[in-house]
PDB file of C-alpha atoms in Angstrom:
ATOM      1  CA  MET B   1     -24.631  34.555 -19.088  1.00 71.00           C
ATOM      2  CA  SER B   2     -21.950  35.637 -16.639  1.00 78.00           C
ATOM      3  CA  GLU B   3     -18.322  34.648 -17.191  1.00 76.00           C
ATOM      4  CA  HIS B   4     -18.220  32.143 -14.309  1.00 73.00           C
ATOM      5  CA  ASN B   5     -21.426  30.474 -15.543  1.00 80.00           C
ATOM      6  CA  GLU B   6     -19.952  30.187 -19.035  1.00 86.00           C
ATOM      7  CA  LEU B   7     -16.819  28.574 -17.590  1.00 85.00           C
ATOM      8  CA  GLY B   8     -18.964  26.126 -15.602  1.00 85.00           C
ATOM      9  CA  ALA B   9     -21.010  25.221 -18.679  1.00 90.00           C
ATOM     10  CA  LYS B  10     -17.818  24.579 -20.670  1.00 91.00           C
ATOM     11  CA  GLY B  11     -16.537  22.379 -17.847  1.00 91.00           C
ATOM     12  CA  GLU B  12     -19.731  20.330 -17.860  1.00 94.00           C
ATOM     13  CA  ILE B  13     -19.515  19.833 -21.630  1.00 95.00           C
ATOM     14  CA  LEU B  14     -15.908  18.640 -21.302  1.00 94.00           C
ATOM     15  CA  ALA B  15     -16.899  16.283 -18.479  1.00 95.00           C
ATOM     16  CA  ILE B  16     -19.762  14.827 -20.537  1.00 97.00           C
ATOM     17  CA  GLU B  17     -17.464  14.315 -23.533  1.00 97.00           C
ATOM     18  CA  PHE B  18     -14.867  12.641 -21.294  1.00 96.00           C
ATOM     19  CA  LEU B  19     -17.407  10.270 -19.755  1.00 97.00           C
ATOM     20  CA  GLU B  20     -18.856   9.398 -23.162  1.00 98.00           C
ATOM     21  CA  GLN B  21     -15.348   8.683 -24.516  1.00 98.00           C
ATOM     22  CA  LYS B  22     -14.889   6.275 -21.594  1.00 97.00           C
ATOM     23  CA  GLY B  23     -18.043   4.451 -22.703  1.00 98.00           C
ATOM     24  CA  LEU B  24     -20.506   5.777 -20.117  1.00 98.00           C
ATOM     25  CA  ALA B  25     -24.102   6.491 -21.111  1.00 98.00           C
ATOM     26  CA  ILE B  26     -25.276   9.942 -20.005  1.00 98.00           C
ATOM     27  CA  LEU B  27     -28.727   9.617 -18.423  1.00 98.00           C
ATOM     28  CA  GLU B  28     -29.332  13.124 -17.051  1.00 97.00           C
ATOM     29  CA  ILE B  29     -27.661  16.534 -17.080  1.00 96.00           C
ATOM     30  CA  ASN B  30     -28.371  19.156 -14.394  1.00 95.00           C
ATOM     31  CA  TRP B  31     -30.920  16.891 -12.710  1.00 96.00           C
ATOM     32  CA  ARG B  32     -32.879  18.585  -9.906  1.00 95.00           C
ATOM     33  CA  PHE B  33     -34.687  17.272  -6.856  1.00 90.00           C
ATOM     34  CA  GLY B  34     -36.102  20.034  -4.713  1.00 92.00           C
ATOM     35  CA  LYS B  35     -33.241  22.472  -4.108  1.00 87.00           C
ATOM     36  CA  ALA B  36     -30.574  19.864  -4.892  1.00 86.00           C
ATOM     37  CA  GLU B  37     -28.935  19.652  -8.306  1.00 90.00           C
ATOM     38  CA  VAL B  38     -26.626  16.998  -9.757  1.00 92.00           C
ATOM     39  CA  ASP B  39     -24.512  17.940 -12.774  1.00 94.00           C
ATOM     40  CA  ILE B  40     -24.299  14.552 -14.494  1.00 97.00           C
ATOM     41  CA  ILE B  41     -25.922  11.174 -13.946  1.00 98.00           C
ATOM     42  CA  ALA B  42     -24.417   8.441 -16.078  1.00 98.00           C
ATOM     43  CA  LYS B  43     -24.350   4.660 -16.324  1.00 98.00           C
ATOM     44  CA  ASP B  44     -21.236   2.513 -16.617  1.00 97.00           C
ATOM     45  CA  LYS B  45     -22.425  -1.047 -17.301  1.00 95.00           C
ATOM     46  CA  ASN B  46     -24.300  -1.836 -14.037  1.00 96.00           C
ATOM     47  CA  THR B  47     -22.974   1.136 -12.070  1.00 97.00           C
ATOM     48  CA  LEU B  48     -24.788   4.448 -11.630  1.00 97.00           C
ATOM     49  CA  VAL B  49     -22.316   7.351 -11.728  1.00 96.00           C
ATOM     50  CA  ILE B  50     -23.147  10.677 -10.083  1.00 94.00           C
ATOM     51  CA  ALA B  51     -20.769  13.479 -11.113  1.00 93.00           C
ATOM     52  CA  GLU B  52     -20.421  16.951  -9.645  1.00 89.00           C
ATOM     53  CA  VAL B  53     -18.392  19.105 -12.035  1.00 91.00           C
ATOM     54  CA  LYS B  54     -16.160  21.873 -10.677  1.00 85.00           C
ATOM     55  CA  THR B  55     -14.324  23.972 -13.223  1.00 84.00           C
ATOM     56  CA  ARG B  56     -11.608  26.312 -12.040  1.00 77.00           C
ATOM     57  CA  ARG B  57      -9.097  28.527 -13.812  1.00 77.00           C
ATOM     58  CA  THR B  58      -6.635  28.240 -10.908  1.00 77.00           C
ATOM     59  CA  ASN B  59      -6.265  26.484  -7.551  1.00 78.00           C
ATOM     60  CA  HIS B  60      -6.252  29.853  -5.744  1.00 74.00           C
ATOM     61  CA  PHE B  61      -9.264  28.786  -3.674  1.00 73.00           C
ATOM     62  CA  GLY B  62      -8.090  25.181  -3.367  1.00 73.00           C
ATOM     63  CA  PRO B  63      -8.545  22.133  -5.562  1.00 76.00           C
ATOM     64  CA  PRO B  64     -12.022  21.567  -7.055  1.00 69.00           C
ATOM     65  CA  GLU B  65     -12.631  18.333  -5.115  1.00 73.00           C
ATOM     66  CA  GLU B  66     -12.442  20.266  -1.844  1.00 74.00           C
ATOM     67  CA  SER B  67     -15.257  22.596  -2.937  1.00 71.00           C
ATOM     68  CA  VAL B  68     -17.927  19.870  -2.841  1.00 73.00           C
ATOM     69  CA  GLY B  69     -19.399  20.259   0.623  1.00 73.00           C
ATOM     70  CA  LYS B  70     -20.656  17.580   2.974  1.00 76.00           C
ATOM     71  CA  ALA B  71     -24.324  18.318   2.184  1.00 74.00           C
ATOM     72  CA  LYS B  72     -23.715  17.752  -1.551  1.00 68.00           C
ATOM     73  CA  GLN B  73     -21.789  14.534  -0.851  1.00 67.00           C
ATOM     74  CA  GLU B  74     -24.684  13.157   1.212  1.00 70.00           C
ATOM     75  CA  LEU B  75     -27.272  13.565  -1.576  1.00 61.00           C
TER      76      LEU B  75
END
């Protein structure tokens, strides 16, 4: 596995652990529909939570939240 994929996998594990510590139930990880992929689908009481995980070593290319494009947000 390449270094950036390993970093991404570690970020997803940390995100899952964080959500579980907050009491969310993890329903799906790396869920796919056609070409689209969602990192984490969780449930918080009666709310469905869709999480896109972006793991970065630095903000050299901007903050992670700016790297989720419009197409991904519209899924």
